[in-house]
mmCIF file of C-alpha atoms in Angstrom:
data_model
loop_
_atom_site.group_PDB
_atom_site.id
_atom_site.type_symbol
_atom_site.label_atom_id
_atom_site.label_comp_id
_atom_site.label_asym_id
_atom_site.label_seq_id
_atom_site.Cartn_x
_atom_site.Cartn_y
_atom_site.Cartn_z
ATOM 1 C CA ALA A 1 125.049 -25.114 28.389
ATOM 2 C CA GLN A 2 125.169 -24.783 24.647
ATOM 3 C CA SER A 3 123.841 -21.879 22.628
ATOM 4 C CA VAL A 4 123.682 -21.140 18.940
ATOM 5 C CA THR A 5 123.672 -17.701 17.358
ATOM 6 C CA GLN A 6 122.568 -16.967 13.844
ATOM 7 C CA LEU A 7 123.269 -13.280 13.497
ATOM 8 C CA ASP A 8 121.383 -12.740 10.261
ATOM 9 C CA SER A 9 117.640 -13.191 10.488
ATOM 10 C CA GLN A 10 117.204 -12.499 6.779
ATOM 11 C CA VAL A 11 119.598 -12.663 3.849
ATOM 12 C CA PRO A 12 118.465 -11.361 0.463
ATOM 13 C CA VAL A 13 120.584 -12.404 -2.499
ATOM 14 C CA PHE A 14 120.279 -12.474 -6.263
ATOM 15 C CA GLU A 15 120.140 -15.712 -8.172
ATOM 16 C CA GLU A 16 123.556 -17.167 -9.100
ATOM 17 C CA ALA A 17 125.306 -15.052 -6.468
ATOM 18 C CA PRO A 18 127.302 -16.669 -3.663
ATOM 19 C CA VAL A 19 125.896 -16.738 -0.157
ATOM 20 C CA GLU A 20 127.160 -17.315 3.360
ATOM 21 C CA LEU A 21 124.904 -17.893 6.338
ATOM 22 C CA ARG A 22 126.645 -17.409 9.631
ATOM 23 C CA CYS A 23 126.441 -19.608 12.691
ATOM 24 C CA ASN A 24 128.363 -19.303 15.936
ATOM 25 C CA TYR A 25 128.026 -21.554 18.934
ATOM 26 C CA SER A 26 129.187 -21.545 22.506
ATOM 27 C CA SER A 27 130.230 -24.721 24.221
ATOM 28 C CA SER A 28 132.980 -25.823 26.519
ATOM 29 C CA VAL A 29 132.871 -29.392 25.283
ATOM 30 C CA SER A 30 133.163 -31.144 21.952
ATOM 31 C CA VAL A 31 130.064 -30.821 19.833
ATOM 32 C CA TYR A 32 128.353 -32.039 16.726
ATOM 33 C CA LEU A 33 127.117 -29.374 14.318
ATOM 34 C CA PHE A 34 124.240 -29.419 11.866
ATOM 35 C CA TRP A 35 122.489 -27.306 9.288
ATOM 36 C CA TYR A 36 118.848 -27.916 8.506
ATOM 37 C CA VAL A 37 116.686 -26.343 5.814
ATOM 38 C CA GLN A 38 112.973 -25.686 6.095
ATOM 39 C CA TYR A 39 110.997 -24.980 2.949
ATOM 40 C CA PRO A 40 107.641 -23.214 3.337
ATOM 41 C CA ASN A 41 105.046 -25.333 5.116
ATOM 42 C CA GLN A 42 107.405 -28.264 5.486
ATOM 43 C CA GLY A 43 109.459 -29.908 8.212
ATOM 44 C CA LEU A 44 113.176 -29.515 8.746
ATOM 45 C CA GLN A 45 115.431 -31.420 6.396
ATOM 46 C CA LEU A 46 119.054 -32.211 7.161
ATOM 47 C CA LEU A 47 121.397 -30.276 4.882
ATOM 48 C CA LEU A 48 124.739 -31.368 6.301
ATOM 49 C CA LYS A 49 126.489 -32.247 9.535
ATOM 50 C CA TYR A 50 129.891 -32.209 11.141
ATOM 51 C CA LEU A 51 130.714 -35.026 13.530
ATOM 52 C CA SER A 52 134.487 -35.352 13.177
ATOM 53 C CA GLY A 53 137.262 -35.454 10.607
ATOM 54 C CA SER A 54 137.574 -32.931 7.795
ATOM 55 C CA THR A 55 136.425 -29.500 8.832
ATOM 56 C CA LEU A 56 134.913 -28.841 5.407
ATOM 57 C CA VAL A 57 131.613 -30.629 5.100
ATOM 58 C CA LYS A 58 129.638 -30.977 1.898
ATOM 59 C CA GLY A 59 125.896 -31.400 1.942
ATOM 60 C CA ILE A 60 122.977 -31.661 -0.384
ATOM 61 C CA ASN A 61 122.009 -29.114 -3.036
ATOM 62 C CA GLY A 62 125.565 -27.803 -3.407
ATOM 63 C CA PHE A 63 125.869 -26.436 0.118
ATOM 64 C CA GLU A 64 128.952 -26.767 2.248
ATOM 65 C CA ALA A 65 130.006 -25.637 5.698
ATOM 66 C CA GLU A 66 133.303 -25.236 7.469
ATOM 67 C CA PHE A 67 133.865 -26.016 11.121
ATOM 68 C CA ASN A 68 136.213 -23.534 12.764
ATOM 69 C CA LYS A 69 136.956 -24.613 16.303
ATOM 70 C CA SER A 70 139.010 -21.552 17.256
ATOM 71 C CA GLN A 71 136.232 -19.207 16.175
ATOM 72 C CA THR A 72 133.450 -21.572 17.287
ATOM 73 C CA SER A 73 131.755 -21.097 13.948
ATOM 74 C CA PHE A 74 130.052 -23.299 11.394
ATOM 75 C CA HIS A 75 129.141 -21.032 8.493
ATOM 76 C CA LEU A 76 127.107 -22.352 5.581
ATOM 77 C CA ARG A 77 128.074 -21.442 2.024
ATOM 78 C CA LYS A 78 126.943 -21.950 -1.525
ATOM 79 C CA PRO A 79 128.868 -20.534 -4.497
ATOM 80 C CA SER A 80 125.806 -19.946 -6.667
ATOM 81 C CA VAL A 81 122.253 -19.936 -5.347
ATOM 82 C CA HIS A 82 119.041 -20.768 -7.137
ATOM 83 C CA ILE A 83 115.516 -19.511 -6.669
ATOM 84 C CA SER A 84 114.688 -22.920 -5.223
ATOM 85 C CA ASP A 85 117.102 -22.300 -2.328
ATOM 86 C CA THR A 86 114.664 -19.788 -0.875
ATOM 87 C CA ALA A 87 113.942 -21.232 2.567
ATOM 88 C CA GLU A 88 114.778 -20.861 6.221
ATOM 89 C CA TYR A 89 118.048 -22.351 7.423
ATOM 90 C CA PHE A 90 118.714 -23.500 10.969
ATOM 91 C CA CYS A 91 122.027 -24.198 12.606
ATOM 92 C CA ALA A 92 122.046 -26.692 15.476
ATOM 93 C CA VAL A 93 124.560 -28.059 17.943
ATOM 94 C CA SER A 94 124.556 -31.073 20.196
ATOM 95 C CA ARG A 95 127.043 -32.398 22.678
ATOM 96 C CA LYS A 96 128.783 -35.602 21.770
ATOM 97 C CA SER A 97 126.975 -38.586 23.229
ATOM 98 C CA PHE A 98 123.965 -36.477 24.094
ATOM 99 C CA ASN A 99 120.737 -36.338 22.152
ATOM 100 C CA LYS A 100 119.602 -32.833 22.923
ATOM 101 C CA PHE A 101 119.870 -30.327 20.085
ATOM 102 C CA TYR A 102 120.155 -26.582 20.485
ATOM 103 C CA PHE A 103 118.830 -24.684 17.484
ATOM 104 C CA GLY A 104 119.592 -21.190 16.318
ATOM 105 C CA SER A 105 116.815 -18.741 15.586
ATOM 106 C CA GLY A 106 117.020 -19.372 11.855
ATOM 107 C CA THR A 107 118.050 -17.354 8.797
ATOM 108 C CA LYS A 108 115.600 -16.729 6.001
ATOM 109 C CA LEU A 109 117.332 -16.860 2.648
ATOM 110 C CA ASN A 110 115.453 -14.994 -0.044
ATOM 111 C CA VAL A 111 116.821 -15.569 -3.531
ATOM 112 C CA LYS A 112 115.686 -12.969 -6.037
ATOM 113 C CA PRO A 113 115.646 -13.362 -9.829
ATOM 114 C CA ASP B 1 111.528 -45.930 5.130
ATOM 115 C CA ALA B 2 108.542 -43.617 5.326
ATOM 116 C CA GLY B 3 110.278 -41.174 7.626
ATOM 117 C CA VAL B 4 108.711 -39.671 10.709
ATOM 118 C CA ILE B 5 104.930 -39.637 10.416
ATOM 119 C CA GLN B 6 102.753 -37.088 12.156
ATOM 120 C CA SER B 7 99.002 -36.772 12.337
ATOM 121 C CA PRO B 8 96.950 -34.807 11.855
ATOM 122 C CA ARG B 9 98.727 -32.377 9.533
ATOM 123 C CA HIS B 10 96.318 -29.617 10.418
ATOM 124 C CA GLU B 11 94.127 -29.188 13.462
ATOM 125 C CA VAL B 12 91.670 -26.403 14.175
ATOM 126 C CA THR B 13 89.954 -26.421 17.526
ATOM 127 C CA GLU B 14 88.253 -24.124 19.952
ATOM 128 C CA MET B 15 89.689 -22.855 23.174
ATOM 129 C CA GLY B 16 89.176 -25.294 26.006
ATOM 130 C CA GLN B 17 89.106 -28.393 23.855
ATOM 131 C CA GLU B 18 91.537 -31.270 24.201
ATOM 132 C CA VAL B 19 94.025 -31.727 21.397
ATOM 133 C CA THR B 20 96.074 -34.850 20.727
ATOM 134 C CA LEU B 21 98.958 -34.885 18.305
ATOM 135 C CA ARG B 22 100.460 -38.157 17.149
ATOM 136 C CA CYS B 23 103.868 -39.244 15.990
ATOM 137 C CA LYS B 24 105.356 -42.419 14.587
ATOM 138 C CA PRO B 25 109.174 -42.321 14.617
ATOM 139 C CA ILE B 26 111.447 -43.966 12.099
ATOM 140 C CA SER B 27 111.617 -47.685 12.739
ATOM 141 C CA GLY B 28 114.559 -48.615 14.949
ATOM 142 C CA HIS B 29 115.129 -45.111 16.280
ATOM 143 C CA ASN B 30 115.276 -45.001 20.057
ATOM 144 C CA SER B 31 114.986 -41.272 20.719
ATOM 145 C CA LEU B 32 111.968 -39.093 20.039
ATOM 146 C CA PHE B 33 111.598 -35.342 20.330
ATOM 147 C CA TRP B 34 108.659 -32.934 20.345
ATOM 148 C CA TYR B 35 109.243 -29.352 19.209
ATOM 149 C CA ARG B 36 107.050 -26.300 18.875
ATOM 150 C CA GLN B 37 107.669 -23.606 16.290
ATOM 151 C CA THR B 38 106.193 -20.110 16.415
ATOM 152 C CA MET B 39 107.119 -16.836 14.795
ATOM 153 C CA MET B 40 107.793 -15.238 18.155
ATOM 154 C CA ARG B 41 109.812 -17.961 19.850
ATOM 155 C CA GLY B 42 111.241 -19.937 16.969
ATOM 156 C CA LEU B 43 111.894 -23.652 17.430
ATOM 157 C CA GLU B 44 111.562 -24.884 21.007
ATOM 158 C CA LEU B 45 112.233 -28.362 22.354
ATOM 159 C CA LEU B 46 109.310 -29.434 24.514
ATOM 160 C CA ILE B 47 110.302 -32.932 25.581
ATOM 161 C CA TYR B 48 112.366 -35.865 24.492
ATOM 162 C CA PHE B 49 112.267 -39.589 25.120
ATOM 163 C CA ASN B 50 114.978 -42.193 25.048
ATOM 164 C CA ASN B 51 113.894 -45.833 24.852
ATOM 165 C CA ASN B 52 110.321 -44.692 25.550
ATOM 166 C CA VAL B 53 111.304 -42.950 28.803
ATOM 167 C CA PRO B 54 110.963 -39.162 29.153
ATOM 168 C CA ILE B 55 114.448 -37.766 29.703
ATOM 169 C CA ASP B 56 113.975 -34.015 29.615
ATOM 170 C CA ASP B 57 110.600 -32.298 29.824
ATOM 171 C CA SER B 58 111.904 -28.929 30.935
ATOM 172 C CA GLY B 59 110.548 -27.330 27.786
ATOM 173 C CA MET B 60 106.946 -28.302 28.412
ATOM 174 C CA PRO B 61 105.239 -24.948 28.933
ATOM 175 C CA GLU B 62 102.826 -25.925 31.685
ATOM 176 C CA ASP B 63 100.695 -28.677 33.125
ATOM 177 C CA ARG B 64 98.232 -28.410 30.294
ATOM 178 C CA PHE B 65 100.805 -30.174 28.130
ATOM 179 C CA SER B 66 101.575 -33.857 28.490
ATOM 180 C CA ALA B 67 103.417 -36.374 26.339
ATOM 181 C CA LYS B 68 103.526 -40.135 26.320
ATOM 182 C CA MET B 69 105.410 -42.822 24.494
ATOM 183 C CA PRO B 70 103.702 -46.149 25.231
ATOM 184 C CA ASN B 71 105.922 -48.053 22.817
ATOM 185 C CA ALA B 72 108.840 -47.558 20.469
ATOM 186 C CA SER B 73 106.663 -46.768 17.481
ATOM 187 C CA PHE B 74 104.184 -44.243 18.841
ATOM 188 C CA SER B 75 104.057 -41.041 20.846
ATOM 189 C CA THR B 76 101.386 -38.489 21.653
ATOM 190 C CA LEU B 77 101.448 -34.874 22.727
ATOM 191 C CA LYS B 78 98.279 -33.757 24.440
ATOM 192 C CA ILE B 79 97.087 -30.274 25.302
ATOM 193 C CA GLN B 80 94.180 -30.021 27.710
ATOM 194 C CA PRO B 81 92.632 -27.507 27.808
ATOM 195 C CA SER B 82 93.922 -25.774 24.707
ATOM 196 C CA GLU B 83 94.366 -22.001 24.513
ATOM 197 C CA PRO B 84 94.826 -19.634 21.548
ATOM 198 C CA ARG B 85 98.477 -19.075 22.526
ATOM 199 C CA ASP B 86 99.113 -22.758 21.871
ATOM 200 C CA SER B 87 98.646 -22.119 18.160
ATOM 201 C CA ALA B 88 101.873 -23.200 16.489
ATOM 202 C CA VAL B 89 103.433 -25.882 14.338
ATOM 203 C CA TYR B 90 104.395 -28.927 16.355
ATOM 204 C CA PHE B 91 107.173 -31.124 15.057
ATOM 205 C CA CYS B 92 108.178 -34.602 16.033
ATOM 206 C CA ALA B 93 111.706 -35.840 15.350
ATOM 207 C CA SER B 94 113.507 -39.107 15.949
ATOM 208 C CA SER B 95 117.089 -40.270 16.061
ATOM 209 C CA GLY B 96 119.302 -43.179 16.982
ATOM 210 C CA GLY B 97 119.838 -46.707 15.783
ATOM 211 C CA GLY B 98 117.919 -47.684 12.700
ATOM 212 C CA ALA B 99 119.341 -49.412 9.671
ATOM 213 C CA SER B 100 122.001 -46.770 9.112
ATOM 214 C CA GLY B 101 123.094 -46.686 12.737
ATOM 215 C CA ASP B 102 122.897 -42.921 12.551
ATOM 216 C CA THR B 103 122.601 -42.061 16.213
ATOM 217 C CA ASP B 104 123.560 -38.424 16.027
ATOM 218 C CA THR B 105 121.083 -36.915 13.595
ATOM 219 C CA GLN B 106 117.495 -35.924 14.187
ATOM 220 C CA TYR B 107 114.974 -36.557 11.418
ATOM 221 C CA PHE B 108 111.900 -34.395 11.448
ATOM 222 C CA GLY B 109 108.315 -35.107 10.553
ATOM 223 C CA PRO B 110 106.230 -32.735 8.435
ATOM 224 C CA GLY B 111 104.631 -31.133 11.481
ATOM 225 C CA THR B 112 101.113 -30.504 12.732
ATOM 226 C CA ARG B 113 99.785 -26.997 12.308
ATOM 227 C CA LEU B 114 97.552 -26.299 15.304
ATOM 228 C CA THR B 115 95.139 -23.407 15.397
ATOM 229 C CA VAL B 116 93.215 -22.751 18.587
ATOM 230 C CA LEU B 117 90.350 -20.302 18.129
#
């Protein structure tokens, strides 16, 4: 079975500072990896995904994530955050050729002025 | 495309009443998922369908919950009778096929916020 761990439930950061949201997964098979963002009172929106190829994936709003197979990690980064990035971020994993997603518990990013 | 459509957006009901949540997936998608999100338990997968057939309903909390997908463009999640602990945001998501052929990504609707008094 797959599992996803987001160690940080909340990450406070000042505007224009860099941020990294951590995600680790456990799986014995090849997986697809995703980051979703949820703004207050909204649904989940796809930020970026890793299916294959380059381990550095770029997404929307200046976010990027790096797949590290040896460390089973898929950390999300942004070099300079904005107030508008305040949201909850979810990491998810699915097995290749399977539909079922496993979501982490989410990390609330709070960007302060 | 309009994305995944859910209705109603908000539902307030009294304990014991029947509640029906509705979802229209993205046209051409062949997989549909129902999730529940609460502060205590986070995001939980309740059930998912592939080609209108329920594949995994292990997340359905109990017999009070039921889901149907009578055709490729419509699904319902029903709670009967409802209880206060069912209060949550319920999301529908779809994936697979479509114009982009993106079979590996789930696209979420805006959710239905359910409050059971």
